[in-house]
Tab-separated table of C-alpha atoms in Angstrom:
chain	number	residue	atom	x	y	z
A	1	UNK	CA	-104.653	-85.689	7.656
A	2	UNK	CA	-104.397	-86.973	11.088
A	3	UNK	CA	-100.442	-86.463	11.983
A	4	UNK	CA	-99.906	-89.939	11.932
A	5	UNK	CA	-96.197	-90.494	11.796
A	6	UNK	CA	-94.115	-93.757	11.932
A	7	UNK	CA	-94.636	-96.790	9.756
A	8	UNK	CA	-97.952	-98.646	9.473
A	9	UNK	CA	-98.379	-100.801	12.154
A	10	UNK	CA	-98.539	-104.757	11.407
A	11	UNK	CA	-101.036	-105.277	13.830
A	12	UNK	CA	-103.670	-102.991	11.449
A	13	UNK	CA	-103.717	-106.540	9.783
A	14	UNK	CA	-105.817	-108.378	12.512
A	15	UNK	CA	-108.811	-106.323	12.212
A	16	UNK	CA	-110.795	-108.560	9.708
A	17	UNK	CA	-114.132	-106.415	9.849
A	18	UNK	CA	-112.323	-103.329	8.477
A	19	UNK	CA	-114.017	-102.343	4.605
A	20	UNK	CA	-111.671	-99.591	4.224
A	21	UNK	CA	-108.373	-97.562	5.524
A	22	UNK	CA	-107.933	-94.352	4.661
A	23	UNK	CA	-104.041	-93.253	5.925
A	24	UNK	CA	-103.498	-90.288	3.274
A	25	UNK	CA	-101.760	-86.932	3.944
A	26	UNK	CA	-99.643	-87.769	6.910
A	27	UNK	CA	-96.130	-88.471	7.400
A	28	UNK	CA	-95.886	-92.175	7.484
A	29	UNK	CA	-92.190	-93.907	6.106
A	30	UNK	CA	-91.245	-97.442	5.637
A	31	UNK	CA	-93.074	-100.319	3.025
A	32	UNK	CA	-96.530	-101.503	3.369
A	33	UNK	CA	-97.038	-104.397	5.850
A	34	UNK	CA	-97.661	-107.329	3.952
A	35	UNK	CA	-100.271	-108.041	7.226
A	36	UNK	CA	-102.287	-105.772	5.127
A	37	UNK	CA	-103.661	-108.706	2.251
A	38	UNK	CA	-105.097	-110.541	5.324
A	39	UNK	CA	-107.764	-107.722	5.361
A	40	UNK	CA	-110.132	-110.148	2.701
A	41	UNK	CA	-112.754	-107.821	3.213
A	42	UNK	CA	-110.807	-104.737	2.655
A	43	UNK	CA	-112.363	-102.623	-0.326
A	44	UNK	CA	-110.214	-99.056	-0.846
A	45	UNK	CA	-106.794	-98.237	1.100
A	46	UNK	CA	-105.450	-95.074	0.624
A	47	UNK	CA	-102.066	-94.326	1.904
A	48	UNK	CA	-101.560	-91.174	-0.367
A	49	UNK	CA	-99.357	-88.343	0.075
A	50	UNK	CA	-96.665	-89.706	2.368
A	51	UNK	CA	-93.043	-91.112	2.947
A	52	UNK	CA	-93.712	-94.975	1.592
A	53	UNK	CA	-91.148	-96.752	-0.085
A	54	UNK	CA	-90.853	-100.146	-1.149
A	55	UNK	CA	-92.706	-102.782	-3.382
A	56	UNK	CA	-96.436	-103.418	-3.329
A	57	UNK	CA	-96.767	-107.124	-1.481
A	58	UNK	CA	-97.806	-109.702	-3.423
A	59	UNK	CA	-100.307	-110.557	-0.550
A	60	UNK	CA	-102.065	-107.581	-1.688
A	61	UNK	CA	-103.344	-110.323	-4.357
A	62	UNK	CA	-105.518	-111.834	-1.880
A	63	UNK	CA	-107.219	-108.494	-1.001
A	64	UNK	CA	-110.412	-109.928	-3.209
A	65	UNK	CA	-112.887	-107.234	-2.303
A	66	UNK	CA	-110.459	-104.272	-3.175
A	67	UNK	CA	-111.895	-101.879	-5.539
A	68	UNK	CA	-109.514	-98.510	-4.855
A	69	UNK	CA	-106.147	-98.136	-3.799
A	70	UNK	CA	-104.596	-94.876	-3.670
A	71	UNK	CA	-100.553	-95.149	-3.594
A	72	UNK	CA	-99.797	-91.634	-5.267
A	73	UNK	CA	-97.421	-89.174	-3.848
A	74	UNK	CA	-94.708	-91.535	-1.893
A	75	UNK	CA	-91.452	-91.933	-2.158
A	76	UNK	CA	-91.237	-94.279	-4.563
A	77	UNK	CA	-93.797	-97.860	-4.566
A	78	UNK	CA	-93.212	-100.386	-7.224
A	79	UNK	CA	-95.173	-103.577	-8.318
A	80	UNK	CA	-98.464	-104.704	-9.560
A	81	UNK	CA	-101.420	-106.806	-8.791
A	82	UNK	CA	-103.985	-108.346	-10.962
A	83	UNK	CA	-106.793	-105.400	-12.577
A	84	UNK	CA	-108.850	-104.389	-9.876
């Protein structure tokens, strides 16, 4: 819980070193950047327990090294990617 409040910001997507992004337990709203699947080396994202709405991104199928991802406890996310 850091009081993070707002939507996700696209530019989270340039940071190409980051192995994992954990945004749980704070009042973020909106969808999940599709910026997000450019992190290849990306391996758990959890954005847990907040305001997110929207569909999963199918660029989220390029996130190759992803192992967890926490959605639980939005608003409402829908979609799928491929078995972790």
């Amino acid at each position: 819980d850091n009081s993070f409040s707002g939507s996700i910001p696209l530019e989270l997507g340039s940071l190409s070193r980051l192995r994992g992004m954990l945004l749980s337990h704070n009042r973020l709203n909106g969808s999940l950047p599709p910026e997000l699947g450019r992190l290849g080396g990306l391996g758990r994202l959890d954005v847990s327990v907040n305001s997110l709405s929207g569909s999963l991104p199918p660029d989220f199928g390029e996130l190759g090294q992803l192992t967890t991802l926490i959605v639980e406890g939005n608003q409402l996310l829908t979609g799928s990617l491929a078995p972790l």
